[in-house]
Coordinates of C-alpha atoms in Angstrom, one line a residue:
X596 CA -64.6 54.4 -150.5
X597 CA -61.3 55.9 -151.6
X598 CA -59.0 53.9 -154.4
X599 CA -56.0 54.5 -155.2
X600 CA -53.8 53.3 -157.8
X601 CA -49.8 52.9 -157.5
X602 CA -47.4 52.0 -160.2
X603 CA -44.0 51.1 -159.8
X604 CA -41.3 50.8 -162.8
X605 CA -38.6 49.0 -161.3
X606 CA -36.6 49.2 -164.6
X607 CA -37.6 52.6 -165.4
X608 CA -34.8 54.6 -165.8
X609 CA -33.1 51.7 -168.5
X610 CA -36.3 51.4 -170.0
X611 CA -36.5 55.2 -170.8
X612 CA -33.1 55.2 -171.9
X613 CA -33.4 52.0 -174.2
X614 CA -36.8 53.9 -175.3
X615 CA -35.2 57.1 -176.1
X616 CA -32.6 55.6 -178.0
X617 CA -35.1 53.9 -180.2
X618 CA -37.0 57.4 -180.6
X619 CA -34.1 59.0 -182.2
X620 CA -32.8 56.4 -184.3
X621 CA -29.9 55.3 -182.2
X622 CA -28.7 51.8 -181.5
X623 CA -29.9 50.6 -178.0
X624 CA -27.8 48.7 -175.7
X625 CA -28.1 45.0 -176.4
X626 CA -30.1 43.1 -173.6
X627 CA -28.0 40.1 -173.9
X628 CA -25.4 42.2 -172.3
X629 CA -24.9 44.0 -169.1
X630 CA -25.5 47.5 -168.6
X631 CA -25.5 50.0 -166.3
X632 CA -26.7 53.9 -166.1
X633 CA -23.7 55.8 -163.4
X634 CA -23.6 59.1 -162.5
X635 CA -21.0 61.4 -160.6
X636 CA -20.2 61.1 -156.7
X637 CA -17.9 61.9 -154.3
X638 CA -16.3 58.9 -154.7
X639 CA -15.9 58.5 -158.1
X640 CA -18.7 57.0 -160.8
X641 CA -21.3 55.0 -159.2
X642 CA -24.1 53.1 -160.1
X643 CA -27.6 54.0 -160.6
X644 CA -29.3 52.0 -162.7
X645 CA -28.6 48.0 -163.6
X646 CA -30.7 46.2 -166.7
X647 CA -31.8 42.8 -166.6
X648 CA -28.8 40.9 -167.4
X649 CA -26.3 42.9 -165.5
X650 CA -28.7 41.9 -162.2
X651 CA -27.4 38.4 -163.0
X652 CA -23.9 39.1 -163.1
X653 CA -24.9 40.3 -159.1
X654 CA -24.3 44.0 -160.3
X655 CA -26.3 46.2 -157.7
X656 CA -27.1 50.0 -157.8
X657 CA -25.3 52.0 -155.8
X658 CA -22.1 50.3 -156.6
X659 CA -19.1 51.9 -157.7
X660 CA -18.3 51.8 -161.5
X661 CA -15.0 50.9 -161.0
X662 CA -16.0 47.9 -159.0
X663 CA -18.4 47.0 -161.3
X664 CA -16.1 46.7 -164.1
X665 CA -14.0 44.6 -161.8
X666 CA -16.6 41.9 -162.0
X667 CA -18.0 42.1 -165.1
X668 CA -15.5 43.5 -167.6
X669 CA -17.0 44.0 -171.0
X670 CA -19.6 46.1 -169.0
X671 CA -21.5 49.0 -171.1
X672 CA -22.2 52.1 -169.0
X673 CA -23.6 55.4 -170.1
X674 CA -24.4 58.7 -168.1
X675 CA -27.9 59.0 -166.1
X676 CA -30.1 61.6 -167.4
X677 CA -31.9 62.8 -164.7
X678 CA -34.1 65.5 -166.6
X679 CA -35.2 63.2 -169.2
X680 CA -36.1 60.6 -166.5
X681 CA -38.6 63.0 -165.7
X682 CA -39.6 64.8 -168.6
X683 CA -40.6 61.1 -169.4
X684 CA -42.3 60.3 -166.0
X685 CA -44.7 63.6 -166.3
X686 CA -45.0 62.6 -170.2
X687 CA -46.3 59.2 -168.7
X688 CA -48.9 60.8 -166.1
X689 CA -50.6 62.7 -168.6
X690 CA -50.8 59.9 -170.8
X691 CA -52.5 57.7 -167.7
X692 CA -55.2 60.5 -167.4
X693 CA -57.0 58.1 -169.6
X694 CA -58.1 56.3 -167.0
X695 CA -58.8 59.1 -164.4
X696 CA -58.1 62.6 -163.8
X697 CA -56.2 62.8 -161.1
X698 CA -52.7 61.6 -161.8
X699 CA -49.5 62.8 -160.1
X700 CA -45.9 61.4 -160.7
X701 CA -43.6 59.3 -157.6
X702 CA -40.6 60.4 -158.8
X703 CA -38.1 58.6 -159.4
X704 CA -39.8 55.7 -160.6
X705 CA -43.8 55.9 -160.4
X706 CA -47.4 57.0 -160.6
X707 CA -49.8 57.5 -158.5
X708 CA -53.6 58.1 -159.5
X709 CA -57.4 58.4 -157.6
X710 CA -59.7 55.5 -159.4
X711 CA -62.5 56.5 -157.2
X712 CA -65.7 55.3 -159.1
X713 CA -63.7 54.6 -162.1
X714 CA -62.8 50.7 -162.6
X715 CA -66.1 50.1 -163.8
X716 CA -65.6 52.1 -167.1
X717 CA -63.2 49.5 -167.5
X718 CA -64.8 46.5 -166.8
X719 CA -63.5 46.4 -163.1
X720 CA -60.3 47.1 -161.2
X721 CA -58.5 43.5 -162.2
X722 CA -59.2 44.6 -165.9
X723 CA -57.9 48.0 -165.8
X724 CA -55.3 47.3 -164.0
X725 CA -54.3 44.6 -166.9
X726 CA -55.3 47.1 -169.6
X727 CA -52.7 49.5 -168.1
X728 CA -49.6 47.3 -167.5
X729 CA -50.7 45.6 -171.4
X730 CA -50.7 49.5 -172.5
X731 CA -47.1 50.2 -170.6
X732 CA -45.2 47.4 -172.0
X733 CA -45.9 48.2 -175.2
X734 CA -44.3 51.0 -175.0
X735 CA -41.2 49.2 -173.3
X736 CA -42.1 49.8 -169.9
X737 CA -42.1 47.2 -167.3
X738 CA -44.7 48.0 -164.4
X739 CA -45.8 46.9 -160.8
X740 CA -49.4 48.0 -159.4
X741 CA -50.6 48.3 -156.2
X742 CA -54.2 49.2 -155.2
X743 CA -55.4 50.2 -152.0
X744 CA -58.0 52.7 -149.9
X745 CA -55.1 54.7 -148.9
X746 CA -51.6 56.2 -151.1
X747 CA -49.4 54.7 -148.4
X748 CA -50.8 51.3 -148.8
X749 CA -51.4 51.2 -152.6
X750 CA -47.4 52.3 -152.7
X751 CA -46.3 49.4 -150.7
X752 CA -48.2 46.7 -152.5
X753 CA -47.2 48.1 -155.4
X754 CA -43.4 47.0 -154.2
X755 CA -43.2 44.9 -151.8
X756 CA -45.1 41.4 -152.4
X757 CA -48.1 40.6 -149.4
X758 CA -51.7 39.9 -149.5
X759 CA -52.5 42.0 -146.4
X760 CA -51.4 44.9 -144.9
X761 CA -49.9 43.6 -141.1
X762 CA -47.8 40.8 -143.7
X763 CA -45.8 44.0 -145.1
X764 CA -42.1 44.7 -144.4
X765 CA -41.6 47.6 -142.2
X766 CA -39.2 49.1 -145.0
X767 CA -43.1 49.3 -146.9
X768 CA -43.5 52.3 -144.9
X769 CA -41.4 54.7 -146.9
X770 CA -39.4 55.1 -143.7
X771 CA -35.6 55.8 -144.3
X772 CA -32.8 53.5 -143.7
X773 CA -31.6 53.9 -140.2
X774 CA -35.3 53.9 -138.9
X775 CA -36.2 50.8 -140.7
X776 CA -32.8 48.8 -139.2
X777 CA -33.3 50.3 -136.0
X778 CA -36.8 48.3 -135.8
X779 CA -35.4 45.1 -137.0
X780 CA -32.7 45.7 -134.3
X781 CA -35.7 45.3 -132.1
X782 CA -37.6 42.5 -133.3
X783 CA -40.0 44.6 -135.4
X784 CA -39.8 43.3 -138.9
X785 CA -43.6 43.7 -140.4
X786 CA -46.0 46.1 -140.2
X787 CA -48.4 44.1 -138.2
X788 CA -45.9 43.8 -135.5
X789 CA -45.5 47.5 -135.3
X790 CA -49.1 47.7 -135.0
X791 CA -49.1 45.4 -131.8
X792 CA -47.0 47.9 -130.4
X793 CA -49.1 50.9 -127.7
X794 CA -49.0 54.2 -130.2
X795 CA -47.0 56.1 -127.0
X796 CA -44.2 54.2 -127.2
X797 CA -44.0 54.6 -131.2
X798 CA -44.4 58.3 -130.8
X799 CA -41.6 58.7 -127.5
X800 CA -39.3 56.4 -129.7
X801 CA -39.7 57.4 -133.7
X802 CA -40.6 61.2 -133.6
X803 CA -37.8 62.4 -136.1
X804 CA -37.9 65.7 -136.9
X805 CA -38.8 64.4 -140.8
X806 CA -41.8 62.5 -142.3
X807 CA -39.3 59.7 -142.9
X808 CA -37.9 59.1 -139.7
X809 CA -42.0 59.8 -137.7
X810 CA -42.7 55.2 -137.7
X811 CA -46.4 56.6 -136.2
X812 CA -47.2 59.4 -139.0
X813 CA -46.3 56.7 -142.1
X814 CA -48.0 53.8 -139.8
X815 CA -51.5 56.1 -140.0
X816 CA -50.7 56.9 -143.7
X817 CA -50.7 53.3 -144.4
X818 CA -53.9 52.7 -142.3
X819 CA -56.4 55.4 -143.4
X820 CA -55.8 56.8 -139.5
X821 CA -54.2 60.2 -141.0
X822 CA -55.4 61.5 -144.1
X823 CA -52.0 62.0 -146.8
X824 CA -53.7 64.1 -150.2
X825 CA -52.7 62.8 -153.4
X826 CA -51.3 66.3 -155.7
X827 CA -52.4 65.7 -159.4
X828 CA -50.8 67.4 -162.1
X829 CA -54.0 68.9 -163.2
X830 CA -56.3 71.1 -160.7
X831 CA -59.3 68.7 -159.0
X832 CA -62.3 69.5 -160.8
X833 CA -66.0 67.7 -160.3
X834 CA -67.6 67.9 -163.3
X835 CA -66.1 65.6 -165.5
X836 CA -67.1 63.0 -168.3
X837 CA -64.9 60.3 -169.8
X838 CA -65.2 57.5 -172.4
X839 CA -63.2 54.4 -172.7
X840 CA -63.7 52.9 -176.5
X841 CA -63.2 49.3 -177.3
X842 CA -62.1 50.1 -181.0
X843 CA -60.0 53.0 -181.4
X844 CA -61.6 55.8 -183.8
X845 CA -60.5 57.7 -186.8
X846 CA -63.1 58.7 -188.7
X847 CA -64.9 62.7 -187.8
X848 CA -68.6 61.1 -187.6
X849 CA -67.4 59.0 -184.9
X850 CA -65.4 61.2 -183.1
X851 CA -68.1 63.7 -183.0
X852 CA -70.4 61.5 -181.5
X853 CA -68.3 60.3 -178.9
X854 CA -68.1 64.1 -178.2
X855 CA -71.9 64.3 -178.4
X856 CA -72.1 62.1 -175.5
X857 CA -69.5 63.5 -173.2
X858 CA -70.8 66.7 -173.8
X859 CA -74.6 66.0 -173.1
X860 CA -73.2 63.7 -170.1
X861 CA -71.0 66.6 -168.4
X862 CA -74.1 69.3 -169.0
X863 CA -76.3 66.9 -166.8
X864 CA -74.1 67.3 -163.8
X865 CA -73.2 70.5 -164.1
X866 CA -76.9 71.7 -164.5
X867 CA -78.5 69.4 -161.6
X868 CA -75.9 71.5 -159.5
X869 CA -76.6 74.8 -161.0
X870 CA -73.4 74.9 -162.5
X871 CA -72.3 76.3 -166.0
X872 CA -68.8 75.5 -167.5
X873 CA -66.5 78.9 -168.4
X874 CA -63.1 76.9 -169.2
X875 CA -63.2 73.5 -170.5
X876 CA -60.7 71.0 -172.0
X877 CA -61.6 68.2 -174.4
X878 CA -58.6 65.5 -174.4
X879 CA -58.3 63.1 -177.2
X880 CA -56.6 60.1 -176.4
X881 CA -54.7 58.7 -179.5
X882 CA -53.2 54.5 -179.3
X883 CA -49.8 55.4 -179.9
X884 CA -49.8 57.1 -176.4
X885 CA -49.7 60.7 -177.6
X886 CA -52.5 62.8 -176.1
X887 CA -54.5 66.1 -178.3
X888 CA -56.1 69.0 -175.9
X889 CA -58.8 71.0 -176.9
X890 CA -59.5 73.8 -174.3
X891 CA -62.5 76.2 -175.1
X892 CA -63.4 79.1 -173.3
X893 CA -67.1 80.6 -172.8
X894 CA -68.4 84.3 -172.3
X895 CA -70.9 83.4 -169.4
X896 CA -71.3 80.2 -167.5
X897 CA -73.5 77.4 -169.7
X898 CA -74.2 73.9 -169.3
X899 CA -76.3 74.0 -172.7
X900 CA -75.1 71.0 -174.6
X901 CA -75.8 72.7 -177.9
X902 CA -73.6 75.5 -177.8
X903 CA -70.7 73.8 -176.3
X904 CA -71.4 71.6 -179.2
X905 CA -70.9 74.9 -181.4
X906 CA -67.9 75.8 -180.2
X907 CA -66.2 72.5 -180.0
X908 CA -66.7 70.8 -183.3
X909 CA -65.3 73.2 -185.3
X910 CA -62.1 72.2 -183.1
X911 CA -62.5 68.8 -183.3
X912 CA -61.9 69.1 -187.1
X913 CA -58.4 69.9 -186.7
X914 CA -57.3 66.8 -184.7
X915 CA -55.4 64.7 -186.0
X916 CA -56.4 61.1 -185.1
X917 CA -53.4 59.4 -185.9
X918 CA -53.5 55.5 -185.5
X919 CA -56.5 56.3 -184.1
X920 CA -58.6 57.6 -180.9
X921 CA -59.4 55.1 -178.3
X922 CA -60.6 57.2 -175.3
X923 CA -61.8 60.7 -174.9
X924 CA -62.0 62.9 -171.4
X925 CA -64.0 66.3 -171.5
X926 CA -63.1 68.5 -168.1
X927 CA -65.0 72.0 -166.5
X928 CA -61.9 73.2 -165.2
X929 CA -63.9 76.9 -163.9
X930 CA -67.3 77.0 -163.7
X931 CA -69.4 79.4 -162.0
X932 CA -73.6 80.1 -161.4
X933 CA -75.4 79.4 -164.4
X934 CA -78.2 81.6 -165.5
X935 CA -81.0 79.8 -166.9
X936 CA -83.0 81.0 -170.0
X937 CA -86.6 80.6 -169.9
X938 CA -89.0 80.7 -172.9
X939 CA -92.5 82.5 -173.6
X940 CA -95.2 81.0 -175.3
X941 CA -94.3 81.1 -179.0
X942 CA -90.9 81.8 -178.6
X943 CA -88.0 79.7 -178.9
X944 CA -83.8 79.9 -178.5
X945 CA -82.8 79.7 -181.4
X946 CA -81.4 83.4 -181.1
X947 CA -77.8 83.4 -181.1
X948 CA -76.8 86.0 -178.3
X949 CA -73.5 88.0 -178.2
X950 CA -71.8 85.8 -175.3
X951 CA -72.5 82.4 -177.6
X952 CA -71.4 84.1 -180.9
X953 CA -68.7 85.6 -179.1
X954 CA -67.5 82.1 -177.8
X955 CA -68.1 80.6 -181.4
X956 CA -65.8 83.3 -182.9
X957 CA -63.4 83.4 -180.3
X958 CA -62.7 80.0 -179.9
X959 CA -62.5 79.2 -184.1
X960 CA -60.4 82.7 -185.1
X961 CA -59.1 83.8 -181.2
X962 CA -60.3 87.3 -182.3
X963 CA -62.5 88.3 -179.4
X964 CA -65.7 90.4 -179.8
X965 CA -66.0 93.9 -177.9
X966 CA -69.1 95.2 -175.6
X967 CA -69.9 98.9 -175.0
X968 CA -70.8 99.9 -171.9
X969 CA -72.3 103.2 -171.2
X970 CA -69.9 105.6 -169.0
X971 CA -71.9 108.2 -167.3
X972 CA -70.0 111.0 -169.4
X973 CA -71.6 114.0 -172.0
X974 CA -67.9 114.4 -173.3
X975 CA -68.9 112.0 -176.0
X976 CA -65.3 109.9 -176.5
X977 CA -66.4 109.2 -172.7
X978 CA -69.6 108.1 -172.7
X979 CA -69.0 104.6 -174.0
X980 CA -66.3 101.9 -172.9
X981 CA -65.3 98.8 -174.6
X982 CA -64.6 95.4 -172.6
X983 CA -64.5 91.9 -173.8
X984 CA -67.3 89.8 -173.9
X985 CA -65.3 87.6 -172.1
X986 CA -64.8 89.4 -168.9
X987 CA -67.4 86.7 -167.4
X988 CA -64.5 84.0 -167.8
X989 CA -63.1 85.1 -164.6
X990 CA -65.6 86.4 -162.9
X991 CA -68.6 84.6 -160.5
X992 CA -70.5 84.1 -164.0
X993 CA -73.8 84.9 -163.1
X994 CA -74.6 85.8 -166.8
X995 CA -75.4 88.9 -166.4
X996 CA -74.6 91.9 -168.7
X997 CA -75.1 95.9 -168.7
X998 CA -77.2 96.7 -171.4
X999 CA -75.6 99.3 -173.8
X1000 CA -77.4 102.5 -173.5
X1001 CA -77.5 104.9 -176.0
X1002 CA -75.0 108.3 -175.9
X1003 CA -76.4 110.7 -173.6
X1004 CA -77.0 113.9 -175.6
X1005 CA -74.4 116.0 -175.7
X1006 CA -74.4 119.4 -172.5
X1007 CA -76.8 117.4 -171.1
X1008 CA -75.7 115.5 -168.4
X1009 CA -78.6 114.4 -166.1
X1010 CA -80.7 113.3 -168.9
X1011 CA -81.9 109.9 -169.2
X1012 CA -79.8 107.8 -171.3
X1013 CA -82.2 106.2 -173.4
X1014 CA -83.8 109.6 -173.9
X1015 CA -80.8 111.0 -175.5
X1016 CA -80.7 112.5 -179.2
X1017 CA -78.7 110.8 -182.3
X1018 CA -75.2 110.3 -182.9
X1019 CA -73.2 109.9 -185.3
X1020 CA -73.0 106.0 -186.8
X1021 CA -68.8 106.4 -186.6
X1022 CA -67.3 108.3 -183.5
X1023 CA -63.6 108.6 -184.2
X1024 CA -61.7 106.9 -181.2
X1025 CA -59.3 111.0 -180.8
X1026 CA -61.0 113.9 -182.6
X1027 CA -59.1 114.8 -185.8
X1028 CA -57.7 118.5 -186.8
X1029 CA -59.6 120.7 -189.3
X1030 CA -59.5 123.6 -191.1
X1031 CA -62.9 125.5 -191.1
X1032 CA -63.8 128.9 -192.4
X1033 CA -66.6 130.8 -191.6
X1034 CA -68.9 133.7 -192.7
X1035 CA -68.3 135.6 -189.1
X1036 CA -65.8 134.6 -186.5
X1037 CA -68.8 132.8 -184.0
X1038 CA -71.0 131.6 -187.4
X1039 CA -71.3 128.1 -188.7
X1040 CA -68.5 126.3 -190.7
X1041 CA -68.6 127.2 -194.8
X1042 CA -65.6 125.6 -195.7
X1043 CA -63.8 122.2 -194.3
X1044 CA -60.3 121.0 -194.9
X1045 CA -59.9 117.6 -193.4
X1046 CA -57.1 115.2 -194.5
X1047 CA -55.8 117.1 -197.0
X1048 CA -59.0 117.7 -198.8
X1049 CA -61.2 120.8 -199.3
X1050 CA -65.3 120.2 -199.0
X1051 CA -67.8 123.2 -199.7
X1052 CA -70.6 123.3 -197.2
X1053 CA -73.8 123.4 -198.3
X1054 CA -75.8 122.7 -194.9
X1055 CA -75.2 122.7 -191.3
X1056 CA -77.2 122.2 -187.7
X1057 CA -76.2 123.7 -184.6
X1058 CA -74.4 124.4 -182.8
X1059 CA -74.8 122.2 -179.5
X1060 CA -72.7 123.2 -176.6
X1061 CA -70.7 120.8 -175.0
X1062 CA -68.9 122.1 -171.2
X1063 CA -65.7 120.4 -169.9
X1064 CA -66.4 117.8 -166.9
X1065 CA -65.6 120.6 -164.0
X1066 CA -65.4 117.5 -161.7
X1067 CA -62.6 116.2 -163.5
X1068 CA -60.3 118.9 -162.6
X1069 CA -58.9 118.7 -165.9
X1070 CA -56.5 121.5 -167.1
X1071 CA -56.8 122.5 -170.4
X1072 CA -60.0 121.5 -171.3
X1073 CA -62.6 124.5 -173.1
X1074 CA -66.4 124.1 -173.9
X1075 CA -67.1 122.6 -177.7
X1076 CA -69.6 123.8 -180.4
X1077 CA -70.8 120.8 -182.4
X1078 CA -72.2 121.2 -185.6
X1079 CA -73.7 118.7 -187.9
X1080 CA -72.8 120.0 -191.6
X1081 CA -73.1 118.3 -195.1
X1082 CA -70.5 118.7 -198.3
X1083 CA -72.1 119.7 -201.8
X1084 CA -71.1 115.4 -202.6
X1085 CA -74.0 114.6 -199.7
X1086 CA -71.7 113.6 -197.0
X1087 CA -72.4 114.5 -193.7
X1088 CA -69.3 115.4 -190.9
X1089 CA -69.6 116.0 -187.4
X1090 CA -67.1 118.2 -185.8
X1091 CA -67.0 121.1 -183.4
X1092 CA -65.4 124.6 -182.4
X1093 CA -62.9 124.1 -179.1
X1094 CA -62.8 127.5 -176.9
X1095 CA -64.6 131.1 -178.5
X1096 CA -63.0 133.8 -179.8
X1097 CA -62.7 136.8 -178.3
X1098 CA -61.7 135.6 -175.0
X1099 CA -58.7 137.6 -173.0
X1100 CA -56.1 135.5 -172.9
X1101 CA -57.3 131.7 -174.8
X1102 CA -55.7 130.8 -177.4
X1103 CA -58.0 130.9 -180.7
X1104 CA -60.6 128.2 -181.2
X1105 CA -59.8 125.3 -183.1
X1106 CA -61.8 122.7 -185.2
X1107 CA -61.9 118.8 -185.0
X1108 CA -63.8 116.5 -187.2
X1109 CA -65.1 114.2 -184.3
X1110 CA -67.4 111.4 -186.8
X1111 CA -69.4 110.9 -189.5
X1112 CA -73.6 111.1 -189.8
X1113 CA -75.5 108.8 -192.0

C-alpha cells in the first residue's frame, strides 16, 4: 500500500527569512513585534507573508501595506525573496532524503515524499513523523504533516484539520477559489457531500478547462480513483539501501562499517535480480542538516560487495563528519546485466582485472585508464584504437570486453591477428621526419638523423613492404619500406622509406622514425 508523506510550513517564508538572517550574522526581526514580508502589485505593496504576532494584530496576507500600517503602525516590513524561498525549499527536500528517496518540493510552502516500506526504519510512521517535525524546528522551521495512501489526501490532512477523508473542507481539494465558493453556494461544503453527489452531474457542472477548476479529477486524486505521480528531485531508482543511526557518528571505523552494511545490503538486491550497479551515490547525512555525496562510477556492471568497497573507502576518507553522521543512504542510480564470474578448482578472484583497477583509479585520481582495441588495419598507426575502460558506464553493461589482439604484421592484411610478427614496444602516435643516408639509392639506412642527432648504423633488418589501404581512397598515400636498424650505442629504431625512387613524376622518398624496438 502506497504512503505518502506531506509537510506543510505555514510560516515558512518568515521562518526562512528570520533563518537567513541568523546565517549571515544579521539582526532578525524581533518576534515580540509584528512583521510582515510585501512584495510589488498592481496596486501598490501588498502583503505576503504575516509572523506570529502580527496574526494577532488581525494582519492578513494579501493585504495592502498601506493598510496594514494603518492598523498597526510601528509595523516592520521587508521585501519577499522569492528565489531564496526556494533555493531554501529544494535545500530542505534533499535534506529530508534521509528518510526516503523520493522527495519533491510543494512550492510555496511544502514537501512531499513516498514512505512506501520505510516507517519501520524509524520505529513506525507516528515516530518518524515526530523525528521529522523535532528535526525541522530545530532548525526554526515550524511544520504540519499529513499522511495518506494518496498525494491529494496526505496534502489536505496536512492543512486542513479532519480525521477522515468525507469530514474535509471542499477547499482540501486544491480546487481554486471561484470553484470552491461556487459549491458552498450550493450546499456542498465537505468532501463527503461532494461524494454523495452522481459523478455525471460533477463532470457536466465542474469540467474547467484546468486541473483546478475539474471538482471530479481532484475528487479521484483525493480518493486513489485516478492515479496523480509524485516527481522527486532525484530519478526513481530500486536498488537502494539506507540506515538510520541512533547516535550520530564521527569516527572512520564507524563510518566505514555502516558503509559495509549498506553496501553488502544493496549487492543482495541487485544480484537476486541479476543486476550490477554502473553509477552509484553514497549520501552521508551530517546532524547539522548539511548533506555529503559520494558518487562512484564503475567500468562494467557489479554487484560484488568487495570492490565497491574498494572504490568507496578511499572516498569515505575525505568526508568531513562535522558534528557528526547520523544516517547514511547508498543509491544504483544506472545499473545494467551483470556478468557473473565463476571459479575453477584451485583458483580464486583475487585477480584484480582492468575494469576494477580502472574504477579504483578513476574514482581516487579521476585519471581514467585506456583499452586498445584491434582495428582491422596493416597501416600500423591503424591497427589499434584506444577507448576508455569506462565505455560500459553507458552502455547495456553486459561485461563484456574485446580482447586486444596483437598488430597484424605489417603487408599482410588477411593474416590472423594473433599470428602476426613483433612490433615495436613504443609506436609513436604520427611518424617522425628523418634524415637517412644510404650506400645505394634503394639500399638499407647507414646513417640516421633524428631530433637533431646523428646515429651510425651498425645493423639493420628488412625491408618489409607496407601498401596504402586502396579501399580507403586516400590521396597521397605511397607504399612504405620498414626497416629495423640498430645505432653503434645498441639502440634499436624503427622507421621506414615512403614512395621509391626512380619513379616518373613522385616526389623523392622520404624517411620517418615510426618507434622504438627493445
Amino acid at each position: 500500500m502506497r504512503c505518502i508523506v506531506s509537510l506543510w510550513f505555514p510560516d515558512f517564508p518568515v521562518e526562512r527569512f528570520i533563518r537567513g538572517r541568523i546565517k549571515t550574522g544579521r539582526k532578525p526581526p524581533p518576534k515580540t513585534l509584528p512583521f510582515v514580508l510585501v512584495e510589488g502589485a498592481s496596486k501598490g505593496l501588498r502583503v505576503v507573508a504575516v509572523n506570529q504576532m502580527g496574526r494577532s494584530f488581525g494582519l492578513m496576507r494579501g493585504m495592502r501595506l498601506a493598510d496594514a500600517r494603518a492598523q498597526v503602525p510601528d509595523l516592520l516590513s521587508e521585501p519577499h525573496e522569492v528565489d531564496e524561498d526556494m533555493s531554501s525549499l529544494l535545500g530542505l527536500c534533499r535534506w529530508m532524503e534521509r528518510y526516503s528517496p523520493w522527495v519533491a518540493p510543494d512550492a510555496p510552502d511544502g514537501i512531499l515524499l513516498d514512505v512506501t516500506g520505510i516507517p519501520h526504519l524509524f520505529g513506525g510512521e507516528a515516530r518518524m513523523i515526530a523525528d521529522m517535525k523535532s528535526r525541522l524546528a530545530q532548525y526554526g522551521f515550524t511544520a504540519r504533516s499529513g499522511m495518506g495512501e494518496t498525494l491529494g489526501a496526505a496534502w489536505a490532512l496536512a492543512r486542513y484539520d479532519a480525521k477522515e477523508l468525507k469530514h474535509l473542507p471542499v477547499e482540501a481539494l486544491r480546487i481554486d477559489g471561484d470553484s470552491a465558493k461556487t459549491l458552498r453556494r450550493l450546499g456542498l461544503k465537505t468532501v463527503g457531500a461532494l461524494m454523495a453527489i452522481p459523478r455525471a452531474s460533477l463532470a457536466r457542472r465542474f469540467r474547467g478547462e484546468t486541473i483546478g477548476e475539474n471538482v471530479l479529477i481532484r475528487l479521484d486524486e483525493l480518493m486513489g480513483v485516478r492515479d496523480e505521480p509524485l516527481n522527486p528531485l532525484n530519478p526513481l531508482t530500486s536498488f537502494m539501501a539506507h540506515r538510520a543511526l541512533m547516535e550520530p557518528v564521527i569516527h572512520p571505523d564507524g563510518l566505514e562499517t555502516v558503509l559495509n552494511g549498506l553496501v553488502n545490503q544493496l549487492c543482495r538486491t541487485l544480484e537476486g535480480e541479476g543486476r550490477g550497479a554502473l553509477r552509484l551515490i553514497l549520501k552521508l547525512f551530517r546532524t547539522d542538516g548539511s548533506r555529503a555525496n559520494l558518487p562512484a562510477g564503475f567500468s562494467a556492471a557489479t554487484h560484488d560487495p568487495r570492490h565497491m568497497l574498494r572504490v568507496l573507502k578511499p572516498r569515505l576518507e575525505t568526508v568531513d563528519a562535522g558534528f557528526g553522521i547520523d544516517a547514511m543512504t547508498i543509491e544504483a542510480r544506472e545499473t545494467g546485466l551483470a556478468k557473473v564470474q565463476q571459479y575453477g578448482f584451485m583458483e580464486d578472484d583475487s585477480t584484480l582485472g582492468l575494469e576494477q583497477l580502472n574504477d579504483r583509479v578513476l574514482n581516487r585520481h579521476e585519471i581514467e585508464l585506456l583499452s586498445l582495441d584491434g582495428v582491422e588495419s596493416h597501416i600500423p598507426e591503424r591497427a589499434e584504437k584506444a577507448h576508455a575502460s569506462r565505455s560500459h558506464a553507458s552502455g547495456t553493461g553486459d561485461g563484456k570486453r574485446k580482447k586486444r589482439p596483437s598488430l597484424p604484421k605489417a603487408g599482410d592484411a588477411g593474416r590472423n591477428p594473433d599470428e602476426g610478427s613483433s612490433r615495436p614496444l613504443l609506436i609513436f602516435e604520427a611518424p617522425e621526419p628523418a634524415k637517412v643516408i644510404a650506400s645505394v639509392p634503394d639500399g638499407p639506412p647507414m646513417r640516421l638523423t633524428w631530433r637533431r642527432v646523428t646515429r651510425r648504423v651498425m645493423k639493420s633488418q628488412g625491408p618489409e613492404r607496407v601498401a596504402p589501404e586502396w579501399w580507403r581512397l586516400t590521396q597521397g598515400e605511397r607504399p612504405r619500406d620498414y626497416y629495423v636498424v640498430e645505432d653503434e650505442q645498441g639502440r634499436r629504431y624503427w622507421l621506414y622509406r615512403e614512395g621509391l625512387y626512380g619513379e616518373t613524376g613522385e616526389e623523392q622518398p622520404k624517411w620517418f622514425v615510426h618507434g622504438l624496438s627493445a
